[in-house]
Coordinates of C-alpha atoms in Angstrom, one line a residue:
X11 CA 66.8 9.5 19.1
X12 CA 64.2 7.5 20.3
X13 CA 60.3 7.3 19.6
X14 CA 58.9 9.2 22.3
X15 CA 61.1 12.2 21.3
X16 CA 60.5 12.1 18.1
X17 CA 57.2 12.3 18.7
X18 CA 57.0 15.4 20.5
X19 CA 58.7 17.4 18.0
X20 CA 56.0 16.2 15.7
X21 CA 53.6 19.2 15.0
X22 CA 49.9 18.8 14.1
X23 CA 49.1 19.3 10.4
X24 CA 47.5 22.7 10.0
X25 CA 45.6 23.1 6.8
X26 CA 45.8 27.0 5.5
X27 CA 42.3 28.6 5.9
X28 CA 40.7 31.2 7.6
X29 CA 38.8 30.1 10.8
X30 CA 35.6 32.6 10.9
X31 CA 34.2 34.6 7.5
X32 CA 35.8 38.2 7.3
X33 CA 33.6 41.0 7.4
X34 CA 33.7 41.4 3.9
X35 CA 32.7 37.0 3.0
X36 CA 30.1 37.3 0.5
X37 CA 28.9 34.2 2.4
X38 CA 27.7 36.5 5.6
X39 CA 24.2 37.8 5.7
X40 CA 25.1 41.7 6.4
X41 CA 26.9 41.6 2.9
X42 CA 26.3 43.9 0.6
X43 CA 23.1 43.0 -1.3
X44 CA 23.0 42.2 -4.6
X45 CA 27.1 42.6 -4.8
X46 CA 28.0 39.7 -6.9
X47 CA 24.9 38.9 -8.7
X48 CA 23.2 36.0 -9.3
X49 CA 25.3 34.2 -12.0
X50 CA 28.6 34.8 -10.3
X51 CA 27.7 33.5 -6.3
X52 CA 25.6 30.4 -7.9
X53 CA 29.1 29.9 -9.4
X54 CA 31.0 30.3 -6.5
X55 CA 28.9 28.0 -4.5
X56 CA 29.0 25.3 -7.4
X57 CA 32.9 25.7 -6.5
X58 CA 34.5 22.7 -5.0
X59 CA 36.4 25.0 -2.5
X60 CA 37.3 28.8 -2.6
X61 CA 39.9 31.4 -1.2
X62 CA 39.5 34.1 0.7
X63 CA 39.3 37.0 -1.5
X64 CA 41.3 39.1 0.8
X65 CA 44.1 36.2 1.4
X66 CA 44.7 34.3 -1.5
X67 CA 46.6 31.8 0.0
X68 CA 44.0 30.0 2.6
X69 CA 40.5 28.9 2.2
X70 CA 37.3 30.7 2.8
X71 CA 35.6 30.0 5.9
X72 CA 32.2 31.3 4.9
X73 CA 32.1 29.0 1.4
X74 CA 33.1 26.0 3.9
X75 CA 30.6 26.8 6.5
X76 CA 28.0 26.9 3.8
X77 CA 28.9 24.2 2.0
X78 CA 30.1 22.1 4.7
X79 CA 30.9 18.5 3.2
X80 CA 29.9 19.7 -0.5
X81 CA 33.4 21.8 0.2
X82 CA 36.4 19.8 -1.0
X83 CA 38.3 21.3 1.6
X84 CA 36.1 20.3 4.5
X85 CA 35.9 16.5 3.4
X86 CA 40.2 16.5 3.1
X87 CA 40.5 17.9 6.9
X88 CA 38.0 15.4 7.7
X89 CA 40.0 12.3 6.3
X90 CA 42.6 13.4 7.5
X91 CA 41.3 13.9 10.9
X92 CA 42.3 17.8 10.9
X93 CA 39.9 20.0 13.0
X94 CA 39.3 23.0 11.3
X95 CA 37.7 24.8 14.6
X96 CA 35.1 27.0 11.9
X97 CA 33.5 30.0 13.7
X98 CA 30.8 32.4 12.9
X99 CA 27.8 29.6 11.2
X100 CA 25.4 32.5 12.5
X101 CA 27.0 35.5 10.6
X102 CA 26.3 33.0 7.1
X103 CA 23.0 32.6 5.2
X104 CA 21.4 29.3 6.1
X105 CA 21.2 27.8 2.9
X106 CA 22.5 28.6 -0.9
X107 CA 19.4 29.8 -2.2
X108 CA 19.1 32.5 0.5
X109 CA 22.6 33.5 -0.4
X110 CA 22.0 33.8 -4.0
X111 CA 18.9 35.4 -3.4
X112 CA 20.1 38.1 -1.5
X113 CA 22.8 38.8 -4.3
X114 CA 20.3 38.7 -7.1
X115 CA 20.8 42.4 -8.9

């Protein structure tokens, strides 16, 4: 077989994750407030990474898009040179402190 058709049966490396938050992210700002409370999202967002809570199996969009390089999962796709295409950056809070603010009991 040679190289060049080896090559094309070579598929791109996908990395499991979800592309865009779910309606139910804890991440998005029309979550419900004051769900998780303040001890448990500060704890998530300390998190190097985190699932989906609905599919165990991939990666959380919204903790990624909030996180962004902070999220362990971001900085592996980025070495190795994986687009994640990530949606929906207006559906999350802007910054942690908003997010944990808005789940405060």
């Amino acid at each position: 077989m040679s190289n060049s058709n080896r090559s094309k049966r070579i598929k791109p490396l996908k990395l499991p994750h979800i592309p865009s938050p779910c309606q139910d992210c804890p991440f998005r700002k029309d979550s419900l407030q004051g769900w998780l409370g303040e001890e448990r999202i500060t704890g998530i967002l300390q998190a190097e990474s985190f699932v989906c809570h609905k599919k165990k199996d991939m990666q959380c969009a919204g903790h990624m898009l909030i996180n962004g390089d902070h999220n362990a999962f971001v900085r592996l796709a980025s070495r190795l040179r994986i687009a994640l295409r990530l949606t929906g950056v207006e559906q999350v809070f802007e910054s942690k402190a908003a997010c944990i603010e808005h789940h405060k009991n």
